[in-house]
PDB file of C-alpha atoms in Angstrom:
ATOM      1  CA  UNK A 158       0.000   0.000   0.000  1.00 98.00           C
ATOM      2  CA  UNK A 159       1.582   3.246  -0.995  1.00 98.00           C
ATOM      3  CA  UNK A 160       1.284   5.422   2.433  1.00 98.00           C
ATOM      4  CA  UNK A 161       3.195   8.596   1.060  1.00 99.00           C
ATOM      5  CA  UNK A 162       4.513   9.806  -2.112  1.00 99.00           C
ATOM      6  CA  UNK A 163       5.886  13.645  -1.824  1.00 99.00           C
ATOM      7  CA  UNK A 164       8.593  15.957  -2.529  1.00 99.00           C
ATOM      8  CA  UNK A 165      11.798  15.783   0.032  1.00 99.00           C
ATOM      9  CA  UNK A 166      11.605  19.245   0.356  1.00 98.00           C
ATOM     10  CA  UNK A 167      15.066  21.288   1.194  1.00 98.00           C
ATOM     11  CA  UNK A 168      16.968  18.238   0.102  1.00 99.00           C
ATOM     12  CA  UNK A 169      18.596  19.546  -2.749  1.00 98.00           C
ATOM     13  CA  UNK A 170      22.209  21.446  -2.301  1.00 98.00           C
ATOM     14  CA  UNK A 171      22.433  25.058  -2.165  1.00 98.00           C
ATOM     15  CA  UNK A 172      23.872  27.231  -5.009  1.00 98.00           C
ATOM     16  CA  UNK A 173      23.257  29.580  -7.766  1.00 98.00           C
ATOM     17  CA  UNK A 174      21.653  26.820  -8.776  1.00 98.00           C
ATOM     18  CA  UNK A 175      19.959  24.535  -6.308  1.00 98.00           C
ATOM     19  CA  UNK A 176      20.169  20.738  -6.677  1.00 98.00           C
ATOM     20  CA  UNK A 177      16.733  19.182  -7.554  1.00 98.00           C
ATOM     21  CA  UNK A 178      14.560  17.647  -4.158  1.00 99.00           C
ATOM     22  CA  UNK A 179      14.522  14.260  -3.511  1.00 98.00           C
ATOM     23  CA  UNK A 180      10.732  11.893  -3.247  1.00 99.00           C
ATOM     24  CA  UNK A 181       9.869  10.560  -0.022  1.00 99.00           C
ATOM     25  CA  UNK A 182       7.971   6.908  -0.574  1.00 99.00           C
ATOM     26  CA  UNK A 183       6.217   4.897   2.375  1.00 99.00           C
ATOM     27  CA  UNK A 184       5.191   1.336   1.572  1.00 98.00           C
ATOM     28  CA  UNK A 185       3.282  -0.690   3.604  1.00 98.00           C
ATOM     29  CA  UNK A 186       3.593  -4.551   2.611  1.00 98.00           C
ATOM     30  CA  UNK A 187       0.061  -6.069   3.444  1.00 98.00           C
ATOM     31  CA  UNK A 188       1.938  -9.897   3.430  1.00 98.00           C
ATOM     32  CA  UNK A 189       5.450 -11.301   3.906  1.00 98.00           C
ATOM     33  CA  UNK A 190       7.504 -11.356   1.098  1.00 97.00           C
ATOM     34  CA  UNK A 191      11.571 -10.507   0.382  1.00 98.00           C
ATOM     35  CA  UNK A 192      12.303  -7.382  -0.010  1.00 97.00           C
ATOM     36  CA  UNK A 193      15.744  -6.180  -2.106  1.00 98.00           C
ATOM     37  CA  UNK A 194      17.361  -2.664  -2.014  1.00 97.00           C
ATOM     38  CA  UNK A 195      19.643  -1.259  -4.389  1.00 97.00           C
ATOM     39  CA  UNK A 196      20.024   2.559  -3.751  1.00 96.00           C
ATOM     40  CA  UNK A 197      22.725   4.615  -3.913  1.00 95.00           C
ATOM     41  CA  UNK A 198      23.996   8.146  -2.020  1.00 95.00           C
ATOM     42  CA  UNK A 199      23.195   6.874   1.244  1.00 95.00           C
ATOM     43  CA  UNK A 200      26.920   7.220   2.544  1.00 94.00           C
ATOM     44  CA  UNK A 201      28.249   9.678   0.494  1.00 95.00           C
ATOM     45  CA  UNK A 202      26.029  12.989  -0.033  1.00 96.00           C
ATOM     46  CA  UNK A 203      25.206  14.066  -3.963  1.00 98.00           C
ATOM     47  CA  UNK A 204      27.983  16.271  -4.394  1.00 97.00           C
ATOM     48  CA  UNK A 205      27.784  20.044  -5.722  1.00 98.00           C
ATOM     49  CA  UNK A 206      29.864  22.333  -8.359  1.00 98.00           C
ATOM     50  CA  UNK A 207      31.774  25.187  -8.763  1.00 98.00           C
ATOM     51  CA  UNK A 208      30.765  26.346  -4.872  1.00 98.00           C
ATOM     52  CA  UNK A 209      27.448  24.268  -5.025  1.00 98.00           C
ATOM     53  CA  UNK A 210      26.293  22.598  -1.802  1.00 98.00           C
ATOM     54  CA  UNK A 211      25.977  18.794  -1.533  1.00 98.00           C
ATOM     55  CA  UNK A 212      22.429  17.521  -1.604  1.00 98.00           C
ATOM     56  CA  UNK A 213      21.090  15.380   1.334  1.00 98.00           C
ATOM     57  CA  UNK A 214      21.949  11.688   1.801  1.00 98.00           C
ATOM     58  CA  UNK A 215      19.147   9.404   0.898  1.00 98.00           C
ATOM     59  CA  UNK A 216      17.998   7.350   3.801  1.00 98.00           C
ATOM     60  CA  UNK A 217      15.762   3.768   4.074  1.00 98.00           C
ATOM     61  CA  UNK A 218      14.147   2.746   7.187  1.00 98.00           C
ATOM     62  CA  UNK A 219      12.473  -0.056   7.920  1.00 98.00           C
ATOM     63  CA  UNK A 220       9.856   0.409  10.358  1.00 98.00           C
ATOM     64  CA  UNK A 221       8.666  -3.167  11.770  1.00 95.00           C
ATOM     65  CA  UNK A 222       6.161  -2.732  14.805  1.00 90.00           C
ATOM     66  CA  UNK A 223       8.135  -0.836  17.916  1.00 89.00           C
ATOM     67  CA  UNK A 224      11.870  -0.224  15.937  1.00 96.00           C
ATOM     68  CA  UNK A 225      13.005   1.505  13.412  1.00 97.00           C
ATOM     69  CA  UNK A 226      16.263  -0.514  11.603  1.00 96.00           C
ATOM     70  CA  UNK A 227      18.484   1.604   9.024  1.00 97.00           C
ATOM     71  CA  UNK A 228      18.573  -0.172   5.509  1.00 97.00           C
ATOM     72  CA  UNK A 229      21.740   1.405   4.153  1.00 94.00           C
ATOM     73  CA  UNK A 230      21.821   1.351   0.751  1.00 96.00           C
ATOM     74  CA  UNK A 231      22.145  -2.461  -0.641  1.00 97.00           C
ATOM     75  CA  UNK A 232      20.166  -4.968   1.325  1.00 97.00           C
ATOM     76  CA  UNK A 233      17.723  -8.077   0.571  1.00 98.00           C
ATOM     77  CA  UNK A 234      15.817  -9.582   3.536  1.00 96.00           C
ATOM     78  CA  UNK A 235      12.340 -10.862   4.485  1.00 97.00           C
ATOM     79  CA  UNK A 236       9.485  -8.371   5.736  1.00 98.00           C
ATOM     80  CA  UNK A 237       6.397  -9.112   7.476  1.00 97.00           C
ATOM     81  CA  UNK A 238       2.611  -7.995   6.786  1.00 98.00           C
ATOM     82  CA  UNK A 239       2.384  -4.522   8.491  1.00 98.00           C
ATOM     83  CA  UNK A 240       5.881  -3.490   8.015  1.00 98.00           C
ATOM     84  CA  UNK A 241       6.421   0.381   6.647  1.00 98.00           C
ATOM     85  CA  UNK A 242       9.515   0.852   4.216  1.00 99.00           C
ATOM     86  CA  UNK A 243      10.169   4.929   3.939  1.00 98.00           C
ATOM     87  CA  UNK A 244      12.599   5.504   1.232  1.00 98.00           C
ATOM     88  CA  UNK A 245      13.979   9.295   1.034  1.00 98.00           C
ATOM     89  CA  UNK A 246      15.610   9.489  -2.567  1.00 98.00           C
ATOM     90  CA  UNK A 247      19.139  12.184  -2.247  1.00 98.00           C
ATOM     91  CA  UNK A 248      18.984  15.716  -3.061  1.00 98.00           C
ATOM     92  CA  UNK A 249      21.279  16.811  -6.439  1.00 98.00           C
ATOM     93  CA  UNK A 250      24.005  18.934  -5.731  1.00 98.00           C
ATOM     94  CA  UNK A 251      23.640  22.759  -6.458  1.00 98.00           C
ATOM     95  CA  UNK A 252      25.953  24.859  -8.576  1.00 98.00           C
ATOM     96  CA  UNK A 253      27.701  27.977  -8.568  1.00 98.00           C
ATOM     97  CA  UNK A 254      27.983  30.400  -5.657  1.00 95.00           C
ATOM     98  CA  UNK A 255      25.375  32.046  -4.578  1.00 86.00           C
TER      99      UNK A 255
END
């Protein structure tokens, strides 16, 4: 069940130029299944240019009744029915000084 699908507001870098926003995206899985990630920019920020600010990390959570567990970026494993995945896709990178 898609929960939330909206702009990541602030998330890009700052610059002449900002860095486009990132999507926020909550799933809720309504049965178990396995789940596989492959994201990327969730260690290393989206770099900016020519005095650009970097753009915001992405982040995935996993939120399983009571806890929250951190993703990372590259991860298969098994969710349950109820479970709540909230993706936050990176910010770009701005360019130029402001």
């Amino acid at each position: 069940i898609l929960r939330e699908f909206s702009l990541r507001e602030n998330s890009g870098g700052n610059g002449k130029w900002r860095g486009g926003d990132g999507v926020i995206r909550c799933l809720q899985f309504r049965r178990p299944l396995s789940l596989a990630l492959l994201t990327e920019r969730r260690v290393f920020a989206p770099y900016g240019l020519k005095g650009g600010g970097n753009g915001a990390r992405g982040v995935n959570v996993l939120k399983k009744r009571s806890r929250t567990v951190n993703l990372g970026g590259k991860i298969t494993l098994r969710v349950d029915a109820g479970d709540i995945l909230h993706l936050q896709t990176p910010g770009g990178g701005g360019y130029g000084t402001i």
